XYZ file of C-alpha atoms in Angstrom:
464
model
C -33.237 14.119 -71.313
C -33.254 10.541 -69.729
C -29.803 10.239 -70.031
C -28.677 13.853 -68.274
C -30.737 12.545 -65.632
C -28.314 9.218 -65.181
C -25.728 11.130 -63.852
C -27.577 12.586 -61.144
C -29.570 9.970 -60.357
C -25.976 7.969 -59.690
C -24.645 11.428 -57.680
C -27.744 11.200 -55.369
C -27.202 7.558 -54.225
C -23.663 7.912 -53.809
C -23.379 11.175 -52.722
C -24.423 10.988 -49.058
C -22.110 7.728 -48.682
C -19.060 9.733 -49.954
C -20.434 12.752 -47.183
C -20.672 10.254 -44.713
C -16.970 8.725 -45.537
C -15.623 12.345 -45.457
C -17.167 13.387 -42.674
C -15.220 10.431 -40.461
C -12.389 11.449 -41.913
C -12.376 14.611 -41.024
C -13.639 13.697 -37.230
C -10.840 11.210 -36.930
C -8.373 14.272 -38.488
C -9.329 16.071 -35.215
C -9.576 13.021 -33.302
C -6.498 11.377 -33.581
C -4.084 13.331 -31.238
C -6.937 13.782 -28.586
C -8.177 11.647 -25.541
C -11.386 12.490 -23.766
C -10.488 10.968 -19.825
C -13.919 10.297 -17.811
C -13.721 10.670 -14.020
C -17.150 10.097 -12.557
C -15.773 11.195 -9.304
C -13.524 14.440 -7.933
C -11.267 14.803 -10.044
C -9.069 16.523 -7.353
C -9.013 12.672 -5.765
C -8.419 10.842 -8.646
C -4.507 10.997 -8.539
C -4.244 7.945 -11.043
C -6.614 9.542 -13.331
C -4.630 13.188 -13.071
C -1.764 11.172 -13.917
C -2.949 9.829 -17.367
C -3.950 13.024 -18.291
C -0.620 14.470 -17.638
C 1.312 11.688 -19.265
C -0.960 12.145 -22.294
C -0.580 16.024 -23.057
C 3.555 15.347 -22.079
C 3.222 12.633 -25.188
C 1.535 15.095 -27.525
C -2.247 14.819 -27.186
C -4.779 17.203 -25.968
C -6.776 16.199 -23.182
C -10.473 16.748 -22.237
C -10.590 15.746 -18.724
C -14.460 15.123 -17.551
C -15.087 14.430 -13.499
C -16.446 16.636 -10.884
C -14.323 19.470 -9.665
C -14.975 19.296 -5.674
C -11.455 19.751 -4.515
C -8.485 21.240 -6.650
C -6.405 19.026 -8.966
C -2.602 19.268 -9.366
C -1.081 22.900 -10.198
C 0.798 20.725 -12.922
C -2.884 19.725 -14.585
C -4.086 23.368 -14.216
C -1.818 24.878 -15.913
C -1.149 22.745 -18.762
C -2.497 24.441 -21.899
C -3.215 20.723 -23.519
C -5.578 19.841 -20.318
C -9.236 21.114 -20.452
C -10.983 20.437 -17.264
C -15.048 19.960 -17.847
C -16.890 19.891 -14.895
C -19.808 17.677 -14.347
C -22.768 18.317 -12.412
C -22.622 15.679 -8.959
C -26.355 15.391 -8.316
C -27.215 14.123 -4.924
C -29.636 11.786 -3.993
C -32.865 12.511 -3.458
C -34.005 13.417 0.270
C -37.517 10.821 -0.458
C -38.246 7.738 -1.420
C -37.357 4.519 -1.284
C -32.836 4.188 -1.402
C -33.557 2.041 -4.633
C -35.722 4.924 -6.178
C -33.470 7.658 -5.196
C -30.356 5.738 -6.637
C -32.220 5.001 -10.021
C -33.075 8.625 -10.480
C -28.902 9.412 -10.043
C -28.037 7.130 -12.033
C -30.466 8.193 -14.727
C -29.487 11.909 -14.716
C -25.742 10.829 -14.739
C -26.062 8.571 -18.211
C -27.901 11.693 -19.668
C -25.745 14.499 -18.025
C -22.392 12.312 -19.626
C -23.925 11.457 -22.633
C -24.581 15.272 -23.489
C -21.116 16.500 -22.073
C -19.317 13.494 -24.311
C -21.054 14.359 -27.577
C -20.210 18.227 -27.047
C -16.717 17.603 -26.429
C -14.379 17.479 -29.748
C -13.471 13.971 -31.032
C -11.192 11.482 -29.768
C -9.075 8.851 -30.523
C -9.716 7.219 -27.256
C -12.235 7.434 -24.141
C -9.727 6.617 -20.718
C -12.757 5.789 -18.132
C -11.871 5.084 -14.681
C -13.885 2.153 -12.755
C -15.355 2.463 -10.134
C -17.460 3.992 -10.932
C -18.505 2.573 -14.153
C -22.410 2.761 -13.290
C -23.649 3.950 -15.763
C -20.079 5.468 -17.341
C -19.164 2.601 -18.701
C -21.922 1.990 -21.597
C -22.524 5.737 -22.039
C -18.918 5.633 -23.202
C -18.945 2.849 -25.300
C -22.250 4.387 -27.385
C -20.413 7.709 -28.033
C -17.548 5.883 -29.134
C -19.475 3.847 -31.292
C -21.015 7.110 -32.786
C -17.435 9.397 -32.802
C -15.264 6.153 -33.545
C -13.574 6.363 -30.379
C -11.787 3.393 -28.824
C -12.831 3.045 -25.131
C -9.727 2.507 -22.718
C -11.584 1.058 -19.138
C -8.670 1.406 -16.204
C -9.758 -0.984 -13.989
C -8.749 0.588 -10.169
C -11.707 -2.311 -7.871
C -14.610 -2.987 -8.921
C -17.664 -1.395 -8.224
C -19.651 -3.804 -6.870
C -17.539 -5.157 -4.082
C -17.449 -1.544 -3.046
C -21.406 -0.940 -3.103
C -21.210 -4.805 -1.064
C -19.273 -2.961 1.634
C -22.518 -1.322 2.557
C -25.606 -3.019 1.399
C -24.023 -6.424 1.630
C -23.194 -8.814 -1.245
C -26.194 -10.438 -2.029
C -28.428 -6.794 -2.394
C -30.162 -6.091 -5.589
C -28.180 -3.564 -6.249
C -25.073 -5.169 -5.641
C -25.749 -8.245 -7.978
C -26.995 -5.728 -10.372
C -23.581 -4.070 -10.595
C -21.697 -6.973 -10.913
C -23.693 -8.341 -13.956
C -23.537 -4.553 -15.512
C -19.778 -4.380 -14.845
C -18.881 -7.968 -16.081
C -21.330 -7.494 -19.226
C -20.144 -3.888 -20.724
C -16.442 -4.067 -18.996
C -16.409 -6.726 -22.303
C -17.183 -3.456 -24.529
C -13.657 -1.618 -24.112
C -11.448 -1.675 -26.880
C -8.041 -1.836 -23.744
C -8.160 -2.630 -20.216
C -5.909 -1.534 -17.584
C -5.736 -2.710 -14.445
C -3.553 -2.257 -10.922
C -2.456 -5.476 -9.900
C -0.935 -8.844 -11.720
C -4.082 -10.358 -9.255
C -7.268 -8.126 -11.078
C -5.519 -9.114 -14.001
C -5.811 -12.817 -13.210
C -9.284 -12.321 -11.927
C -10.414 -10.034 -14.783
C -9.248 -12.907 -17.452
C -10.389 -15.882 -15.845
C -13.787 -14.772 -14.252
C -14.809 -11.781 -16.726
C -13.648 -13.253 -19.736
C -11.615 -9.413 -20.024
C -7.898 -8.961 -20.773
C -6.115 -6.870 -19.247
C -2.434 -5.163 -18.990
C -1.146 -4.169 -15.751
C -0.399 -0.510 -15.268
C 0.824 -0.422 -11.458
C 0.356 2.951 -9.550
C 3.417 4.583 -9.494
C 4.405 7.883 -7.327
C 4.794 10.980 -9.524
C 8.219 13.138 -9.029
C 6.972 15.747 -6.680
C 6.354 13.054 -3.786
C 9.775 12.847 -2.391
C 11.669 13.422 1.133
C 10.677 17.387 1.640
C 13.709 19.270 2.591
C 14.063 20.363 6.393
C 13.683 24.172 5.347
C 10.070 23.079 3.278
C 9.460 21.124 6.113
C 9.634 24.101 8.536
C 7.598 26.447 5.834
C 4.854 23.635 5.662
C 4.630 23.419 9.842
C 4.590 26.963 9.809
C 1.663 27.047 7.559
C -0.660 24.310 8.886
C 0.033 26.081 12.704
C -2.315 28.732 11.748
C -5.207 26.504 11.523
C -4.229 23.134 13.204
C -2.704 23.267 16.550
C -0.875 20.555 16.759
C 1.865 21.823 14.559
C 2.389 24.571 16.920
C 5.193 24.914 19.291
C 4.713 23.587 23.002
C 6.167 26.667 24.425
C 8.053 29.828 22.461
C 11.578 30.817 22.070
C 13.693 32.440 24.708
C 15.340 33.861 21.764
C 13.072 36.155 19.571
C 15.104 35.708 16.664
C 14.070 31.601 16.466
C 11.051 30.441 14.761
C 9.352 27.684 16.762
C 6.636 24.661 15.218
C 6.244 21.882 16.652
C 9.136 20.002 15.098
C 11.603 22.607 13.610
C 13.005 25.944 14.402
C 14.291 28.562 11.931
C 17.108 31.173 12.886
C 15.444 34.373 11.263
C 19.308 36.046 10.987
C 20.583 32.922 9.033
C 17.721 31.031 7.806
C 18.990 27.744 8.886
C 16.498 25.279 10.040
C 16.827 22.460 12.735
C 15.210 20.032 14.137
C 13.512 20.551 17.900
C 15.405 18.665 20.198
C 12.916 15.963 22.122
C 10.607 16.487 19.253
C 7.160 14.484 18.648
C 7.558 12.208 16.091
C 4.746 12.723 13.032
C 2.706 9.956 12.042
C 0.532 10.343 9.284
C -2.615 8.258 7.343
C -4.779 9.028 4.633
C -8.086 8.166 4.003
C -11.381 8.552 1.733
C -13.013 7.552 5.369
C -15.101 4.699 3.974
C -16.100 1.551 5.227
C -12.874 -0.333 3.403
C -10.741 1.411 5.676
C -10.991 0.736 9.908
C -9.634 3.694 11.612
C -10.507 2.263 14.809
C -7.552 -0.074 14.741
C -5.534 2.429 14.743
C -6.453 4.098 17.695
C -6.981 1.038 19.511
C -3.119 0.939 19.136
C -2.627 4.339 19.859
C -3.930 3.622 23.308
C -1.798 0.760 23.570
C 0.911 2.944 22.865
C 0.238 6.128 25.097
C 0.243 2.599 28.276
C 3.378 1.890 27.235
C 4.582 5.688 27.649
C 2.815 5.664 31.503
C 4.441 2.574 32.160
C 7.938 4.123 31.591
C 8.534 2.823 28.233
C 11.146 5.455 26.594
C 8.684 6.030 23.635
C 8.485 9.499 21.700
C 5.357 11.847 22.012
C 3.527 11.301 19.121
C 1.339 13.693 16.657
C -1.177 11.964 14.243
C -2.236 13.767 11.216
C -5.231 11.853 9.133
C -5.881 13.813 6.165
C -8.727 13.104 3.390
C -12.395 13.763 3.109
C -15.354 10.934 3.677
C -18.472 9.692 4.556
C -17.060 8.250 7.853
C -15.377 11.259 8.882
C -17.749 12.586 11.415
C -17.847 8.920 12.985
C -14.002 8.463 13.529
C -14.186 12.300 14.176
C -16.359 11.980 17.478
C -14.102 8.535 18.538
C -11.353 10.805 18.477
C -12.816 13.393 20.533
C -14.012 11.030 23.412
C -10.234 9.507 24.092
C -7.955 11.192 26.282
C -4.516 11.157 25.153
C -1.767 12.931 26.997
C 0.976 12.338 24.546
C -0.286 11.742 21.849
C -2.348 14.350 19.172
C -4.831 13.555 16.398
C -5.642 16.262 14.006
C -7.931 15.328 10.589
C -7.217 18.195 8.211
C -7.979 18.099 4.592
C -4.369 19.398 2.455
C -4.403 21.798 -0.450
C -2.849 18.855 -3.341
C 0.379 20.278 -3.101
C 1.066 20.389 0.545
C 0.163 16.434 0.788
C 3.130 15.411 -0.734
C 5.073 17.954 1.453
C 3.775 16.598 4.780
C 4.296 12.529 3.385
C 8.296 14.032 2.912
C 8.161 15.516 6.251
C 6.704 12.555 8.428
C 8.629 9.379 10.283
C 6.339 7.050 9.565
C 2.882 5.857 7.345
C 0.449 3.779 8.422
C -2.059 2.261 5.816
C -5.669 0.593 6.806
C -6.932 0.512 3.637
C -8.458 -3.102 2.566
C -9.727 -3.800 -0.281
C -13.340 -4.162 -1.138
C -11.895 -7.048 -3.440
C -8.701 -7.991 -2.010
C -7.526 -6.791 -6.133
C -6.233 -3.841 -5.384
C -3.236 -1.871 -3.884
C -3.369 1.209 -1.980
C -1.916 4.637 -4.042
C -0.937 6.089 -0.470
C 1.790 3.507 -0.143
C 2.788 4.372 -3.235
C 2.746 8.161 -2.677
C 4.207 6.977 1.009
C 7.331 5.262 -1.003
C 7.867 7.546 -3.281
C 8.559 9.766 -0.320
C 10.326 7.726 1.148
C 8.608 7.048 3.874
C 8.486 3.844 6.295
C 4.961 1.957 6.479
C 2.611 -0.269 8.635
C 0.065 -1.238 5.977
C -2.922 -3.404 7.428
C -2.426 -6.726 5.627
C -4.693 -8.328 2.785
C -4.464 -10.518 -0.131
C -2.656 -8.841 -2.987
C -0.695 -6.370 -0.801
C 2.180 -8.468 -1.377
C 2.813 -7.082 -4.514
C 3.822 -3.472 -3.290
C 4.997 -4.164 0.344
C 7.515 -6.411 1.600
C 7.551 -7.235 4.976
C 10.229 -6.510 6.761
C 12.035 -5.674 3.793
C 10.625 -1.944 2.696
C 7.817 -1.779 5.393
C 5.639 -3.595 8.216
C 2.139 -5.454 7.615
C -0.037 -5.824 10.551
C -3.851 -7.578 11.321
C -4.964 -6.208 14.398
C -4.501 -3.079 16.835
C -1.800 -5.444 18.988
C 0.075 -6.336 16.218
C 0.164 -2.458 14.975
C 0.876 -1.352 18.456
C 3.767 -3.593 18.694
C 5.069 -2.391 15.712
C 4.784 1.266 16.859
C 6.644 0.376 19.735
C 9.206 -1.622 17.701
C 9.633 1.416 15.611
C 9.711 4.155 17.811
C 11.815 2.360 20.810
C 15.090 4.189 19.727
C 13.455 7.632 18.164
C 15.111 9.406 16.499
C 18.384 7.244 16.806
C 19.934 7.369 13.077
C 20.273 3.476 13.531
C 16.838 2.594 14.547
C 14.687 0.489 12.831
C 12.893 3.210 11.221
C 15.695 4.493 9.542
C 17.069 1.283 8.486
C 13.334 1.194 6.321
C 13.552 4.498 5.419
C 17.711 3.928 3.849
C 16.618 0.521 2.350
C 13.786 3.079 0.668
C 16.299 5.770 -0.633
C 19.073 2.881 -1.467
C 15.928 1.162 -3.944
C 15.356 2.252 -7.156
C 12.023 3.482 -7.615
C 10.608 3.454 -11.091
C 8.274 7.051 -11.670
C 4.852 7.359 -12.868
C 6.220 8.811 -16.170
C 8.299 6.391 -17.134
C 6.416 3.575 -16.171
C 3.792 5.075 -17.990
C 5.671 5.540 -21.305
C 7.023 2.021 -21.351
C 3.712 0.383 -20.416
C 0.634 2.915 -21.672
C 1.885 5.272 -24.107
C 2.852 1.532 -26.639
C -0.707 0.512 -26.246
C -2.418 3.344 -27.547
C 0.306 4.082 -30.097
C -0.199 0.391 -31.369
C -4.103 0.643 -31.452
């Protein structure tokens, strides 16, 4: 009876080691042709972030994309049947307390809200986190991956505290507190990606973290916009923004008049209005790391130079994006009193952004970085389409524009306004300036998210 009761006794201890064993087995069966990517932000502004996910289900994995769904991602992401969106619940601060209180409490609910939505979703090979913001992402991910046996893939786009310095200043609780969290589990990821060769530099000789270099790239559908897309697109925005509409109608009712173009309705052919505005356009998360009052400082500038007799285009400025700062640079707009020039601040359904970047003469960027580590994506996007830029200079932006060669780099409102005058003296003269940017653009060869992607991502994860 003793000895029936060896081989029992010898199932039950090794029994739940062999469950165990199979049980990883079959999670990393599931697991292995699936990547969970963690947004803890809109994931309809998280371009980069849209990308991966894209790139991944084109290479063959299913995607479960967490972040929170405040505007609407690419049509592309939609309606991929590899691509599940989760959404994530974006709880605002409380309207009491002390700031330090109300930001504890968020950040809290956050690690608990992720933590629950992570274990839920199937396994994965890999957890793709953006950071910022990795507070508290970044350790919640590493402990599910610990428990699922998921390698944690930390795309490093700033960092997080610089950005939270912006406001409270460096030297704030909070701010130190961030820094020592980001340096101490950014250490925890399996692969790090980062955006410039400099936050590489930095990340390996100050965080003790390696990292590869992934540069943002512009995906295929930012390009020049044809002039007959052009005239749909004016068309469109007219009905809501002004400033796309035409100065004064047709004398012909069979002509289609915006602002810019006109569309014979008999033939469909499209041209361009003769002593047209010229379109400059800016984007913007309006946050403190980006000084729209430069800008219109020069704009001023600019309209003297038109009432001094300067022979200077009319100009219409379109700032798109959505922000904290809006309503600030919203009411400075109001108060000036521009003649020729128009501002309009609309916020673009995703795909007519790219439509208006191929439709515009010229970009201007005032994005600086919170670090000075990285570049900004709408000079990609901007090149992509083509487009000539005035990009507000600071220390890395080297690495994506060339002054003088594929765009202009500024410092203050006079520089910029010289520039714009530079730019615009022979508008729209095919030999200008402008268009000798905007050739050198189309004459370079431009290297797409996707393929960039596959020779610098898709190896890494396939090696791991």
């Amino acid at each position: 009876m003793a000895v029936s009761l060896v081989p029992l006794l010898a199932l039950s201890l090794f029994l739940p080691p062999l469950l165990l064993v199979a049980w990883k087995h079959w999670r990393w069966g599931l697991a292995a042709r699936h990547v969970i990517v963690v947004v803890l932000g809109d994931v309809g502004r998280s371009p980069r972030m849209q990308y991966h996910a894209l790139s991944l289900a084109k290479s063959g994995f299913s995607v479960t994309l967490l972040g929170f769904c405040n505007s609407k991602p690419h049509d592309e992401l939609l309606q991929s049947d590899r691509i599940q969106i989760v959404s994530l619940t974006d709880l605002q601060r409380l309207a009491v307390g002390p700031h330090i209180l109300q930001y504890g409490v968020k950040v809290v609910f956050q690690a608990v809200h992720l933590l629950w939505k992570l274990v839920c979703a199937e396994p994965a090979a890999y957890i793709l986190l953006q950071n910022p913001p990795g507070l508290p992402a970044i350790a919640v991910c590493w402990f599910v991956g610990c428990l699922c046996g998921s390698k944690l893939v930390v795309d490093w786009h700033n960092y997080g505290y610089s950005i939270m310095g912006l406001v409270h200043g460096p030297s704030h609780p909070l701010v130190l507190l961030a820094k020592w969290y980001e340096k101490l589990c950014g250490r925890l990821s399996h692969l790090n990606l980062c955006v410039t060769n400099a936050m590489q530099d930095d990340l390996a000789e100050n965080w003790g973290i390696k990292a590869v270099t992934v540069y943002d790239k512009p995906a295929s559908f930012f390009k020049e916009t044809p002039l007959d897309l052009q005239h749909q697109l004016f068309m469109k925005l007219s009905r809501t923004y002004p400033v796309f509409r035409a100065c004064s109608e047709s004398s012909d009712p069979g002509m289609e008049r915006s602002a810019f173009t006109e569309r014979d309705a008999l033939s469909g052919a499209v041209t361009r209005l003769c002593g047209r505005p010229a379109l400059l356009v800016s984007s913007t998360s309006w946050t403190e790391d980006e000084d729209f009052s430069i800008l219109l400082a020069a704009l001023e500038k600019f309209e003297q130079l038109i009432d001094s007799g300067e022979s200077l285009p009319s100009l219409v400025c379109v700032i798109t994006g959505k922000g904290p700062l809006k309503d600030y640079y919203s009411r400075l707009i109001c108060q000036k009193r521009f003649r020729h020039i128009q501002v309009c601040t609309p916020w673009l359904e995703a795909e007519d952004y790219p439509l208006l970047l191929g439709s515009a003469d010229l970009g201007v960027c005032l994005h600086r970085s919170s670090s000075g580590l990285d570049l900004p994506m709408k000079v990609v996007d901007m090149f992509g389409c083509c487009l000539p830029v005035c990009a507000v200079k600071f220390q890395c932006l080297h690495e994506l524009v060339k002054h003088e060669e594929n765009g202009l780099v500024f410092e203050d409102s006079e520089e910029l306004a010289v520039q714009l005058q530079t730019l615009f003296s022979e508008f729209p003269d095919p030999a200008g300036k402008l268009y000798q940017f905007r050739k050198s653009l189309q004459e370079s060869e431009q290297l797409r998210w996707d393929e960039s992607w596959e020779r610098t991502v898709l190896p890494l994860i396939s090696d791991t």
